Coordinates of C-alpha atoms in Angstrom, one line a residue:
M1224 CA 71.3 26.0 -4.2
L1225 CA 70.6 23.8 -1.2
N1226 CA 67.3 25.5 -0.7
S1227 CA 66.3 24.7 -4.3
I1228 CA 67.3 21.1 -3.8
F1229 CA 65.2 20.9 -0.6
K1230 CA 62.1 22.2 -2.3
T1231 CA 62.5 19.8 -5.2
T1232 CA 62.9 16.9 -2.7
L1233 CA 59.7 17.9 -0.9
I1234 CA 57.8 18.1 -4.2
L1235 CA 59.0 14.6 -5.2
F1236 CA 58.0 13.2 -1.8
A1237 CA 54.5 14.7 -2.0
V1238 CA 54.0 13.2 -5.5
A1239 CA 55.3 9.8 -4.4
T1240 CA 53.0 9.9 -1.3
F1241 CA 49.9 10.7 -3.4
S1242 CA 50.9 8.0 -5.9
C1243 CA 51.1 5.5 -3.1
Q1244 CA 47.7 6.5 -1.9
S1245 CA 46.2 6.2 -5.4
N1246 CA 47.7 2.8 -5.8
E1247 CA 46.6 1.6 -2.4
P1248 CA 44.7 -1.7 -2.7
L1249 CA 41.0 -1.2 -2.8
T1250 CA 39.1 -2.6 0.2
E1251 CA 35.7 -4.2 0.3
V1252 CA 32.8 -1.8 0.6
Y1253 CA 29.1 -2.3 1.3
M1254 CA 26.2 -0.6 -0.5
P1255 CA 22.4 -0.7 0.3
K1256 CA 20.6 -3.6 -1.1
F1257 CA 18.9 -1.6 -3.9
F1258 CA 22.3 -1.1 -5.5
A1259 CA 22.0 -4.4 -7.4
D1260 CA 21.8 -5.9 -10.9
H1261 CA 18.9 -4.5 -13.0
M1262 CA 18.6 -1.4 -11.0
V1263 CA 17.1 1.9 -12.4
L1264 CA 18.7 5.2 -11.7
Q1265 CA 16.9 8.6 -12.1
R1266 CA 17.7 10.4 -15.3
N1267 CA 18.7 14.1 -15.5
Q1268 CA 19.7 14.2 -11.8
P1269 CA 23.1 13.6 -10.2
I1270 CA 23.6 9.9 -9.7
R1271 CA 24.5 9.1 -6.1
V1272 CA 26.2 6.0 -5.0
W1273 CA 27.0 5.4 -1.3
G1274 CA 27.6 2.9 1.4
D1275 CA 29.9 2.0 4.2
G1276 CA 33.3 0.5 4.8
T1277 CA 36.6 0.9 6.7
P1278 CA 37.3 4.5 7.8
G1279 CA 40.2 6.1 5.9
K1280 CA 40.1 3.7 3.0
R1281 CA 39.7 4.6 -0.6
V1282 CA 36.6 4.2 -2.8
L1283 CA 36.9 4.2 -6.6
A1284 CA 33.6 4.1 -8.5
K1285 CA 33.2 3.8 -12.3
F1286 CA 30.1 4.3 -14.3
N1287 CA 29.6 5.1 -18.0
N1288 CA 33.2 6.3 -18.5
Q1289 CA 33.1 8.4 -15.4
E1290 CA 35.4 7.8 -12.5
K1291 CA 34.8 9.2 -9.0
E1292 CA 37.1 8.7 -6.0
T1293 CA 36.5 9.4 -2.3
E1294 CA 37.7 8.4 1.2
I1295 CA 35.5 6.6 3.7
D1296 CA 34.9 9.0 6.6
D1297 CA 35.4 8.4 10.3
A1298 CA 31.9 7.1 10.7
G1299 CA 32.5 4.5 7.9
F1300 CA 30.3 6.3 5.4
W1301 CA 31.2 7.3 1.8
M1302 CA 29.3 8.7 -1.2
V1303 CA 30.2 9.6 -4.7
E1304 CA 28.1 11.5 -7.3
F1305 CA 28.2 11.0 -11.0
D1306 CA 27.0 13.6 -13.5
P1307 CA 23.3 13.6 -14.6
M1308 CA 22.5 11.4 -17.6
P1309 CA 19.6 11.1 -20.0
A1310 CA 17.5 7.9 -20.2
S1311 CA 19.9 5.2 -21.4
G1312 CA 21.5 1.8 -20.7
P1313 CA 22.4 -0.8 -20.0
F1314 CA 25.6 0.1 -18.0
E1315 CA 27.8 -1.4 -15.4
L1316 CA 28.6 0.2 -12.1
D1317 CA 31.9 -0.8 -10.6
V1318 CA 32.7 0.1 -7.0
N1319 CA 36.1 -1.1 -5.7
G1320 CA 35.8 -4.1 -8.0
K1321 CA 32.2 -4.9 -7.0
K1322 CA 30.2 -5.0 -10.3
I1323 CA 26.5 -4.2 -10.7
R1324 CA 25.3 -5.1 -14.1
D1325 CA 22.4 -4.1 -16.4
V1326 CA 21.9 -0.7 -14.8
Q1327 CA 19.4 1.5 -16.6
V1328 CA 18.8 5.2 -16.4
G1329 CA 15.2 6.3 -16.6
D1330 CA 12.5 7.5 -14.2
V1331 CA 12.2 6.1 -10.7
W1332 CA 8.9 6.3 -8.7
V1333 CA 8.3 5.3 -5.1
A1334 CA 4.9 3.4 -4.6
G1335 CA 3.8 4.0 -1.1
G1336 CA 0.8 3.6 1.2
Q1337 CA -1.2 0.8 2.7
S1338 CA -2.9 -2.4 1.3
N1339 CA -4.5 -1.0 -1.8
M1340 CA -1.1 0.0 -3.0
E1341 CA 0.5 -3.2 -1.8
W1342 CA -2.2 -5.3 -3.5
V1343 CA -0.4 -7.6 -5.9
M1344 CA -1.5 -8.5 -9.4
S1345 CA -2.1 -12.2 -8.5
A1346 CA -4.7 -11.3 -5.9
Q1347 CA -7.7 -11.5 -8.2
V1348 CA -7.0 -8.2 -9.9
E1349 CA -9.3 -7.5 -12.9
G1350 CA -7.7 -8.1 -16.2
L1351 CA -4.9 -10.3 -14.9
Q1352 CA -4.8 -12.7 -17.8
E1353 CA -4.6 -9.8 -20.3
E1354 CA -1.7 -8.3 -18.4
I1355 CA 0.2 -11.6 -18.1
A1356 CA -0.1 -11.9 -21.9
D1357 CA 1.3 -8.4 -22.3
S1358 CA 3.9 -8.2 -19.5
D1359 CA 7.3 -8.7 -21.2
Y1360 CA 8.8 -5.3 -20.7
S1361 CA 12.4 -5.7 -19.6
L1362 CA 12.9 -2.0 -19.0
I1363 CA 10.2 -1.9 -16.3
R1364 CA 11.8 -3.0 -13.0
F1365 CA 10.3 -3.3 -9.5
F1366 CA 12.1 -3.3 -6.1
K1367 CA 9.9 -4.4 -3.2
I1368 CA 11.1 -3.2 0.3
P1369 CA 10.1 -5.8 2.9
H1370 CA 8.0 -4.7 5.8
D1371 CA 10.1 -3.2 8.6
Y1372 CA 10.1 -0.7 11.4
D1373 CA 12.6 0.7 13.8
A1374 CA 13.1 3.4 16.5
V1375 CA 16.1 4.9 14.7
K1376 CA 16.8 5.7 11.1
K1377 CA 18.3 2.8 9.2
N1378 CA 20.9 3.0 6.5
D1379 CA 19.7 0.0 4.5
V1380 CA 16.5 -1.9 3.9
R1381 CA 15.7 -5.3 5.2
G1382 CA 15.9 -7.1 1.8
G1383 CA 14.7 -7.0 -1.8
E1384 CA 15.9 -7.3 -5.4
W1385 CA 15.2 -5.7 -8.7
R1386 CA 12.9 -7.7 -10.9
M1387 CA 12.2 -7.1 -14.5
A1388 CA 8.6 -7.2 -15.8
N1389 CA 7.6 -10.6 -17.2
A1390 CA 4.7 -13.1 -16.9
D1391 CA 6.1 -14.5 -13.7
N1392 CA 7.4 -11.4 -11.9
I1393 CA 4.3 -9.2 -12.4
L1394 CA 2.2 -11.5 -10.3
N1395 CA 4.0 -10.1 -7.2
F1396 CA 4.1 -6.5 -8.4
S1397 CA 1.8 -3.8 -6.9
A1398 CA -1.1 -3.8 -9.2
V1399 CA -1.6 0.0 -9.1
A1400 CA 2.1 0.6 -9.6
W1401 CA 2.2 -1.9 -12.5
F1402 CA -0.6 -0.2 -14.5
F1403 CA 1.0 3.2 -13.8
A1404 CA 4.5 2.0 -14.7
K1405 CA 3.3 0.3 -17.9
R1406 CA 1.6 3.4 -19.2
N1407 CA 4.6 5.6 -18.2
H1408 CA 7.0 3.3 -20.1
L1409 CA 4.8 3.0 -23.2
E1410 CA 4.2 6.7 -23.5
K1411 CA 7.6 8.1 -22.5
G1412 CA 9.7 5.3 -23.9
V1413 CA 12.2 5.3 -21.0
P1414 CA 13.2 2.7 -18.4
I1415 CA 10.9 2.8 -15.3
G1416 CA 11.9 1.8 -11.8
I1417 CA 9.3 1.3 -9.1
I1418 CA 10.5 1.1 -5.5
E1419 CA 7.6 -0.3 -3.5
S1420 CA 7.5 0.9 0.1
N1421 CA 4.1 0.1 1.4
W1422 CA 2.4 -1.9 4.2
G1423 CA -1.3 -2.9 4.5
G1424 CA -3.4 -1.3 7.3
T1425 CA -0.9 1.4 8.2
P1426 CA -1.6 5.0 9.2
A1427 CA 0.2 8.1 7.7
E1428 CA 1.9 8.9 11.0
G1429 CA 4.0 5.7 10.9
W1430 CA 5.4 7.0 7.5
T1431 CA 6.3 10.4 8.9
A1432 CA 9.5 11.2 10.9
S1433 CA 8.6 11.3 14.6
S1434 CA 10.5 14.6 15.0
K1435 CA 8.0 16.2 12.6
L1436 CA 5.0 15.3 14.7
I1437 CA 6.2 16.4 18.2
D1438 CA 4.3 19.7 17.9
F1439 CA 1.2 18.1 16.3
P1440 CA -1.2 17.4 19.3
P1441 CA -2.9 14.3 18.1
Y1442 CA 0.4 12.5 17.7
S1443 CA 2.7 14.6 19.8
E1444 CA 2.7 12.4 22.9
K1445 CA 3.6 9.3 21.1
A1446 CA 6.1 11.2 18.9
K1447 CA 7.9 12.6 21.9
D1448 CA 8.0 9.2 23.6
V1449 CA 9.6 7.7 20.5
E1450 CA 12.1 10.5 20.3
E1451 CA 13.0 10.8 24.0
R1452 CA 13.1 7.1 25.0
K1453 CA 15.3 5.9 22.2
E1454 CA 17.1 3.2 24.1
Y1455 CA 13.9 1.7 25.4
W1456 CA 12.3 1.6 22.0
I1457 CA 15.3 0.2 20.3
Q1458 CA 15.2 -2.8 22.6
E1459 CA 11.4 -3.1 22.6
V1460 CA 11.3 -3.2 18.8
I1461 CA 13.8 -6.0 18.9
D1462 CA 11.8 -7.9 21.4
N1463 CA 8.6 -7.4 19.5
K1464 CA 10.2 -8.7 16.3
L1465 CA 11.3 -11.8 18.1
R1466 CA 7.7 -12.3 19.3
E1467 CA 6.6 -11.8 15.7
L1468 CA 9.0 -14.5 14.4
K1469 CA 7.6 -16.9 17.0
R1470 CA 4.1 -16.1 16.0
N1471 CA 4.8 -16.5 12.3
E1472 CA 6.4 -19.9 13.0
L1473 CA 3.2 -21.0 14.8
V1474 CA 0.9 -19.6 12.1
A1475 CA 2.7 -21.5 9.3
A1476 CA 2.8 -24.8 11.2
P1477 CA -0.6 -26.5 10.9
Q1478 CA 1.3 -29.9 11.3
N1479 CA 1.5 -29.1 15.1
G1480 CA -2.3 -29.8 15.2
E1481 CA -2.4 -32.4 12.4
I1482 CA 0.0 -34.8 14.1
K1483 CA -2.3 -34.8 17.1
G1484 CA -5.0 -36.2 14.7
V1485 CA -7.5 -33.4 15.1
V1486 CA -8.3 -33.5 11.4
N1487 CA -9.1 -37.2 11.4
T1488 CA -12.7 -38.6 11.4
N1489 CA -12.0 -40.9 14.4
F1490 CA -10.5 -38.1 16.6
D1491 CA -12.3 -37.8 20.0
D1492 CA -13.4 -34.2 20.4
S1493 CA -15.8 -34.9 23.3
N1494 CA -13.8 -32.7 25.6
W1495 CA -13.8 -29.8 23.2
Q1496 CA -16.0 -26.8 23.8
T1497 CA -19.3 -26.6 21.8
V1498 CA -19.9 -23.2 20.2
N1499 CA -22.6 -21.7 18.0
L1500 CA -21.4 -20.3 14.7
P1501 CA -21.4 -17.7 13.5
R1502 CA -23.1 -16.2 16.6
D1503 CA -20.2 -16.8 19.0
N1504 CA -17.5 -15.1 16.8
P1505 CA -14.8 -14.0 17.3
F1506 CA -12.4 -16.4 19.0
S1507 CA -8.7 -16.2 19.9
D1508 CA -5.3 -17.7 19.2
I1509 CA -5.1 -20.7 16.8
A1510 CA -8.7 -21.8 16.6
W1511 CA -9.7 -25.3 15.5
F1512 CA -13.3 -26.1 14.5
R1513 CA -14.9 -29.5 13.7
K1514 CA -18.3 -30.1 12.2
K1515 CA -19.9 -33.3 10.9
F1516 CA -22.5 -33.4 8.1
T1517 CA -24.3 -36.0 6.2
L1518 CA -24.5 -36.5 2.4
T1519 CA -26.6 -38.9 0.2
E1520 CA -24.3 -38.3 -2.8
T1521 CA -20.8 -37.1 -3.5
E1522 CA -21.0 -35.4 -6.9
N1523 CA -21.4 -31.6 -7.5
I1524 CA -21.2 -30.7 -3.8
T1525 CA -20.3 -27.1 -3.0
L1526 CA -19.1 -25.4 0.2
N1527 CA -19.5 -21.8 1.3
L1528 CA -17.9 -20.8 4.6
G1529 CA -19.3 -17.2 4.3
D1530 CA -16.4 -15.4 6.2
I1531 CA -13.0 -16.3 7.4
Q1532 CA -10.8 -13.8 9.2
Q1533 CA -8.1 -14.1 8.2
M1534 CA -6.0 -17.2 7.4
A1535 CA -7.3 -20.7 7.4
Y1536 CA -6.4 -24.4 6.7
I1537 CA -9.4 -26.3 5.7
Y1538 CA -9.7 -30.1 5.9
L1539 CA -12.2 -32.6 4.6
N1540 CA -12.4 -36.2 6.0
G1541 CA -8.8 -36.1 7.2
G1542 CA -7.2 -34.6 4.0
R1543 CA -6.1 -31.0 3.5
L1544 CA -8.6 -29.3 1.2
L1545 CA -7.2 -25.9 0.7
V1546 CA -5.3 -23.0 2.4
K1547 CA -6.9 -19.5 2.5
D1548 CA -4.4 -16.7 2.8
Y1549 CA -5.3 -13.3 4.3
G1550 CA -5.9 -11.7 0.9
D1551 CA -8.0 -14.4 -0.6
A1552 CA -11.7 -13.9 -0.9
V1553 CA -14.1 -16.5 0.6
K1554 CA -16.1 -18.1 -2.3
E1555 CA -18.4 -21.0 -2.8
F1556 CA -16.4 -23.8 -4.4
T1557 CA -16.9 -27.4 -5.4
L1558 CA -15.7 -30.2 -3.1
P1559 CA -13.7 -33.0 -4.8
A1560 CA -16.0 -36.0 -5.0
G1561 CA -13.0 -38.3 -4.2
M1562 CA -12.7 -36.7 -0.7
L1563 CA -16.4 -37.2 0.1
V1564 CA -18.3 -40.3 1.3
K1565 CA -22.0 -41.1 1.3
G1566 CA -23.2 -40.7 4.9
E1567 CA -21.2 -38.9 7.6
N1568 CA -18.4 -36.5 6.6
L1569 CA -16.1 -34.3 8.7
L1570 CA -15.1 -30.6 8.0
V1571 CA -12.3 -29.2 10.1
V1572 CA -11.1 -25.6 9.9
R1573 CA -7.9 -24.1 11.5
I1574 CA -8.0 -20.3 11.6
V1575 CA -5.5 -17.7 12.7
N1576 CA -6.0 -13.9 12.7
T1577 CA -2.6 -12.1 12.9
W1578 CA -4.3 -8.8 12.5
N1579 CA -6.0 -8.7 15.9
N1580 CA -5.9 -12.3 17.2
S1581 CA -9.7 -12.6 16.7
P1582 CA -10.4 -15.5 14.4
V1583 CA -13.8 -15.5 12.7
L1584 CA -15.6 -18.4 10.9
G1585 CA -19.0 -18.2 9.1
K1586 CA -21.5 -15.6 8.1
S1587 CA -25.2 -15.8 8.6
G1588 CA -27.0 -16.9 5.5
E1589 CA -23.8 -17.7 3.7
F1590 CA -22.6 -20.7 5.7
F1591 CA -23.6 -23.9 4.0
I1592 CA -23.0 -27.0 1.9
K1593 CA -25.1 -27.3 -1.2
S1594 CA -26.2 -30.6 -2.9
R1595 CA -28.3 -30.5 -6.0
G1596 CA -29.3 -26.9 -5.2
K1597 CA -30.4 -27.7 -1.7
K1598 CA -28.5 -26.1 1.1
I1599 CA -27.3 -28.0 4.2
S1600 CA -26.8 -25.2 6.8
L1601 CA -23.5 -25.2 8.7
E1602 CA -24.8 -22.6 11.2
G1603 CA -25.2 -23.8 14.7
E1604 CA -23.1 -26.1 16.9
W1605 CA -19.5 -26.7 16.1
K1606 CA -16.7 -28.2 18.3
Y1607 CA -14.0 -25.7 19.1
N1608 CA -10.6 -25.7 20.7
N1609 CA -7.8 -23.1 20.8
K1610 CA -5.5 -25.1 23.1
V1611 CA -4.4 -27.6 20.4
E1612 CA -1.4 -25.4 19.7
E1613 CA 0.5 -22.8 21.6
E1614 CA -1.0 -19.4 22.3
I1615 CA 0.0 -16.8 19.9
P1616 CA 2.6 -14.4 21.4
K1617 CA 1.3 -10.8 21.7
V1618 CA 2.8 -8.7 18.9
E1619 CA 2.3 -5.0 19.1
W1620 CA 1.7 -2.8 16.0
Y1621 CA 4.7 -0.6 16.8
N1622 CA 5.0 0.1 13.1
W1623 CA 2.0 2.3 13.5
L1624 CA 3.8 4.6 15.9
P1625 CA 5.2 7.9 14.6
G1626 CA 8.3 7.5 12.5
M1627 CA 8.7 3.7 12.9
M1628 CA 8.1 2.7 9.2
Y1629 CA 9.7 6.0 8.0
N1630 CA 12.9 5.0 9.8
A1631 CA 13.1 1.6 8.2
M1632 CA 11.4 1.9 4.8
I1633 CA 11.8 5.5 3.8
A1634 CA 15.0 6.9 5.5
P1635 CA 17.2 4.3 3.8
I1636 CA 16.2 5.4 0.3
V1637 CA 16.1 9.2 0.6
K1638 CA 19.5 9.7 -0.9
Y1639 CA 18.3 7.9 -4.0
P1640 CA 17.0 10.5 -6.5
I1641 CA 13.5 9.8 -7.8
K1642 CA 11.0 11.3 -10.3
G1643 CA 8.2 11.3 -7.7
V1644 CA 5.8 9.3 -5.5
I1645 CA 2.5 7.5 -6.1
W1646 CA 0.6 7.0 -2.9
Y1647 CA -2.6 5.1 -1.9
Q1648 CA -3.5 5.4 1.8
G1649 CA -6.0 6.9 4.1
E1650 CA -8.3 4.1 5.1
S1651 CA -6.5 3.7 8.4
N1652 CA -6.8 7.4 9.2
A1653 CA -10.5 7.8 8.4
G1654 CA -11.4 7.7 12.1
E1655 CA -9.3 10.8 12.7
H1656 CA -10.1 12.5 9.4
Q1657 CA -10.0 16.0 11.1
Y1658 CA -6.2 15.7 11.4
Y1659 CA -5.5 14.2 8.0
K1660 CA -4.9 17.3 5.9
Q1661 CA -2.2 18.5 8.2
L1662 CA -0.8 15.0 8.8
F1663 CA -0.6 14.1 5.1
G1664 CA 0.8 17.5 4.2
T1665 CA 3.4 17.2 6.9
M1666 CA 4.4 13.7 5.6
I1667 CA 4.8 15.0 2.0
Q1668 CA 6.9 18.0 3.1
N1669 CA 8.9 15.7 5.4
W1670 CA 9.7 13.4 2.4
R1671 CA 10.6 16.2 0.1
E1672 CA 12.9 17.8 2.7
A1673 CA 14.6 14.4 3.3
W1674 CA 15.2 13.7 -0.4
G1675 CA 16.6 17.2 -0.9
I1676 CA 15.7 17.4 -4.6
G1677 CA 13.0 20.0 -4.4
D1678 CA 9.2 19.6 -4.5
F1679 CA 9.1 16.4 -6.5
P1680 CA 5.7 15.2 -7.9
F1681 CA 3.5 13.6 -5.3
L1682 CA 0.5 11.8 -6.7
F1683 CA -2.1 10.1 -4.6
V1684 CA -5.4 8.2 -4.7
Q1685 CA -8.5 9.4 -3.1
L1686 CA -10.4 6.8 -1.2
A1687 CA -12.7 4.5 -3.2
N1688 CA -16.3 3.9 -2.4
F1689 CA -16.8 1.3 0.3
M1690 CA -19.4 -0.1 2.8
E1691 CA -23.2 0.1 2.8
R1692 CA -24.8 2.5 0.3
K1693 CA -26.7 5.4 1.9
D1694 CA -28.3 8.2 -0.1
V1695 CA -27.9 10.7 2.6
Q1696 CA -24.9 10.4 4.9
P1697 CA -23.5 13.8 5.9
D1698 CA -21.5 12.4 8.8
S1699 CA -19.4 9.9 6.7
D1700 CA -15.8 9.6 8.0
W1701 CA -14.7 8.5 4.6
A1702 CA -16.2 11.5 2.9
F1703 CA -14.4 13.8 5.4
L1704 CA -11.2 12.0 4.7
R1705 CA -11.6 12.4 1.0
E1706 CA -12.1 16.1 1.5
A1707 CA -8.8 16.3 3.4
Q1708 CA -7.1 14.5 0.5
T1709 CA -8.6 17.0 -1.9
Q1710 CA -7.4 19.9 0.3
T1711 CA -3.8 18.5 0.2
L1712 CA -3.8 19.5 -3.5
E1713 CA -3.0 23.0 -2.1
L1714 CA 0.6 21.8 -1.9
P1715 CA 2.7 22.4 -5.1
N1716 CA 3.3 19.6 -7.6
T1717 CA 0.5 17.3 -6.2
G1718 CA -2.2 15.4 -8.1
M1719 CA -5.1 13.2 -7.1
A1720 CA -6.7 10.2 -8.8
V1721 CA -10.4 10.0 -7.9
T1722 CA -11.7 6.4 -7.5
I1723 CA -15.2 7.1 -6.1
D1724 CA -16.6 4.7 -8.8
V1725 CA -14.3 1.7 -8.7
G1726 CA -15.0 0.4 -5.1
N1727 CA -16.9 -2.5 -3.6
A1728 CA -19.4 -2.2 -0.8
D1729 CA -18.2 -5.5 0.8
D1730 CA -14.5 -5.3 0.1
I1731 CA -12.1 -2.6 1.1
H1732 CA -9.8 -3.8 -1.7
P1733 CA -11.3 -3.0 -5.1
R1734 CA -10.0 -5.4 -7.7
N1735 CA -10.1 -2.7 -10.5
K1736 CA -6.6 -1.4 -10.1
K1737 CA -6.2 -0.6 -13.8
D1738 CA -8.4 2.6 -13.6
V1739 CA -6.5 3.6 -10.5
G1740 CA -3.1 3.3 -12.1
H1741 CA -4.2 5.0 -15.3
R1742 CA -5.8 7.9 -13.4
L1743 CA -2.6 8.4 -11.5
W1744 CA -0.7 8.4 -14.8
Q1745 CA -3.1 11.0 -16.2
A1746 CA -2.2 13.2 -13.2
A1747 CA 1.5 12.5 -13.7
K1748 CA 1.4 13.7 -17.3
K1749 CA 0.5 17.1 -16.1
V1750 CA 2.2 17.3 -12.7
A1751 CA 5.4 15.4 -13.4
Y1752 CA 5.9 15.8 -17.2
G1753 CA 4.2 19.2 -17.8
E1754 CA 1.8 18.1 -20.5
E1755 CA -1.1 20.3 -21.3
V1756 CA -3.8 17.7 -20.5
V1757 CA -7.0 17.6 -18.4
H1758 CA -5.4 15.7 -15.5
A1759 CA -8.4 15.6 -13.0
G1760 CA -12.1 14.9 -13.0
P1761 CA -14.7 17.7 -12.9
T1762 CA -13.9 19.9 -9.9
V1763 CA -16.3 22.4 -8.4
S1764 CA -15.5 26.0 -9.2
K1765 CA -18.5 27.7 -7.7
A1766 CA -22.0 27.1 -6.4
E1767 CA -24.7 29.8 -7.0
K1768 CA -28.2 29.9 -5.8
K1769 CA -30.9 30.5 -8.3
G1770 CA -34.3 30.5 -6.5
D1771 CA -34.7 27.1 -4.9
K1772 CA -32.1 25.7 -7.3
V1773 CA -28.3 25.6 -7.2
I1774 CA -26.1 26.0 -10.3
I1775 CA -22.7 24.3 -10.0
T1776 CA -19.9 25.3 -12.3
F1777 CA -17.0 22.8 -12.8
D1778 CA -13.4 23.1 -14.0
F1779 CA -11.6 20.2 -15.8
V1780 CA -14.5 19.1 -17.9
G1781 CA -12.6 18.5 -21.1
D1782 CA -15.0 18.9 -24.0
S1783 CA -18.1 18.7 -21.7
L1784 CA -19.6 17.0 -18.7
K1785 CA -21.3 13.7 -19.4
L1786 CA -23.3 11.0 -17.6
T1787 CA -22.3 7.3 -17.7
S1788 CA -25.9 6.2 -16.9
G1789 CA -29.4 7.6 -16.9
T1790 CA -30.5 11.1 -17.6
E1791 CA -30.2 12.5 -14.1
V1792 CA -27.0 13.4 -12.2
L1793 CA -26.7 11.2 -9.1
G1794 CA -25.0 11.9 -5.8
F1795 CA -26.2 15.3 -4.7
I1796 CA -27.6 16.3 -1.3
L1797 CA -28.8 19.7 -0.2
K1798 CA -29.0 21.2 3.3
G1799 CA -32.0 23.3 4.3
E1800 CA -32.4 26.1 6.8
D1801 CA -33.4 23.6 9.4
G1802 CA -30.0 21.9 9.1
N1803 CA -31.3 18.7 7.6
F1804 CA -30.0 17.2 4.3
E1805 CA -32.1 15.7 1.6
S1806 CA -31.4 13.9 -1.7
A1807 CA -31.4 16.2 -4.7
K1808 CA -31.8 15.8 -8.4
G1809 CA -29.2 17.1 -10.9
S1810 CA -29.3 18.0 -14.5
I1811 CA -26.5 18.9 -16.9
I1812 CA -27.4 22.4 -18.3
G1813 CA -24.2 23.3 -20.1
P1814 CA -20.8 22.0 -21.0
N1815 CA -19.5 22.7 -17.5
Q1816 CA -22.7 23.3 -15.4
V1817 CA -25.2 21.2 -13.4
E1818 CA -28.5 22.4 -12.0
V1819 CA -29.4 20.8 -8.6
Y1820 CA -32.9 20.8 -7.1
S1821 CA -34.8 19.2 -4.2
A1822 CA -38.5 19.6 -3.7
A1823 CA -37.9 19.2 0.1
I1824 CA -35.5 22.1 0.3
K1825 CA -36.9 25.5 -0.4
N1826 CA -33.8 27.6 0.6
P1827 CA -30.7 25.5 0.3
T1828 CA -27.7 26.6 2.4
E1829 CA -25.1 23.9 1.5
I1830 CA -24.6 21.4 -1.3
R1831 CA -22.6 18.2 -1.2
Y1832 CA -21.7 15.8 -4.0
A1833 CA -20.7 12.1 -3.6
W1834 CA -20.6 12.7 0.2
A1835 CA -21.0 9.2 1.7
D1836 CA -19.0 6.1 2.3
N1837 CA -20.3 4.5 -0.9
P1838 CA -22.2 7.1 -3.0
E1839 CA -23.8 6.3 -6.3
V1840 CA -22.2 8.5 -9.0
N1841 CA -22.4 9.0 -12.8
L1842 CA -20.9 12.4 -13.5
Y1843 CA -17.7 12.5 -15.6
N1844 CA -15.7 14.6 -18.0
S1845 CA -15.0 13.8 -21.6
L1846 CA -11.9 11.9 -20.6
D1847 CA -14.0 9.5 -18.4
L1848 CA -12.6 10.9 -15.2
P1849 CA -15.2 11.0 -12.4
A1850 CA -16.2 14.3 -10.7
V1851 CA -14.4 15.1 -7.4
P1852 CA -16.5 14.8 -4.3
F1853 CA -17.1 18.1 -2.5
R1854 CA -19.2 20.2 -0.1
Q1855 CA -19.7 23.9 -0.4
K1856 CA -21.7 26.6 1.4
I1857 CA -24.2 28.4 -0.8
Q1858 CA -24.4 32.2 -0.5

């Protein structure tokens, strides 16, 4: 009897204890910044919510009639997982009383890479006005991760907020990602979330965990250093960021020079150095330039500074004329008549180059003032001084080191389930193209392993055409890099958008981002959504010799190959037995075949297509997708 009473007492005590724990007041918890109003969660995958808080305390999370409870571990970490859901919303997420509203469930894509992915809609993208007029899509949301880097993996990003697509917000969206997301949303009818994690000018090794590059010789020494000297690099990153803050303060403070009167017409610059522009470029630090010119009239006067690298404040007769940001093109523009005088005028330019601390002003033949169609050259002597303001602190590009951007801009989001990745990068690795296939493949596998959701779709953009056009250029670094990108398609669930036709010889940032985004979407329809579509441009299947001619057979032609201009296929070169390459003529001879011939090559041993920095091409399939550049030996 007593034993029975003792057992009952123990049971009642256990129940009471559990009840007390369940009723324990909920404490404040913290979640990464992307858990915020208007967020998009990935459909058809377990929905993870996590953060940190006081060890041992309780976490109660509620979402769409689901409740999940857990305890914060000894390291202060907690995570709950809700059941997968179809595309739907809006919902409210409640974690210990902290409410996140207007949560949608749809498809989430990471938009990564360097400047061509980062390039925003407002930066002179083609078709901007049409997009602004058709931008009100509240179910398309973007989250931009600010630039950051670190020697250790971070748990949260530096900042950011979810923004819904509208006429104001899309101006700061990645243009490529916007065109991709819009097509995705319109065709699939589900909410689309884009997490932008990109940074202009960056190499792929910075986006790859350093531990994955220790055994990769081109990057192993730096990767080992980052891994083995953690304490040093943690402190050096902090110090470098402090130097960067100081530099940025100086860059954005032209008033430091203005208050000294250097923009005024009566300022005495007799002790300034005389330089010859553009011949003496580049300069250093915060460079101030002064130049006087004479006018006989003040109406319809234009100015062309030719080249500015990279940011500038421009003054005319003591007044600030305009500010040129790093992404702005330098164009000829009209000077306000009210700022000019008949007779002597003064032009003052303040330039800072945060990329390499090498300011540049002027370009031969494109450096002038124009009055009534007559050019007044600005080339020649200018007054110059880079001591008006403080020297720019030396800021190292540590974000380029193995793993640095991965730690700060990828590691914090790998618990967040996604549909896939769109990627535009490679320009910064072209000089080491021989390593790119392995490097890029390692990065993709690293990300997939870190996310732990299988081989998610990874879609990327092949480098666009750029630089001076050359008919025969077998040693093109950019062509070799494009080949490495094509070879990366050997990995499962990958797709590539060819952009060999959208580039600009003089600008590494093509403004045609619409075709880029739409071609990525075409690849996504096949790779990510399993549609039976032609998702790539004509791709070489085989090259066969027929006398002195070569017959090329292509896959992915759709209905048939076609030309967008002329009657001859452009872009082919052939290699002869002597090892030299010559331009070759091509003709479409069937729905999927092209015949190539060069009178200068009697026994061709190799054929290449679109193999140059900036080749001229006109071969497409019936879906208007350009043929994929290639090189192939001929048997």
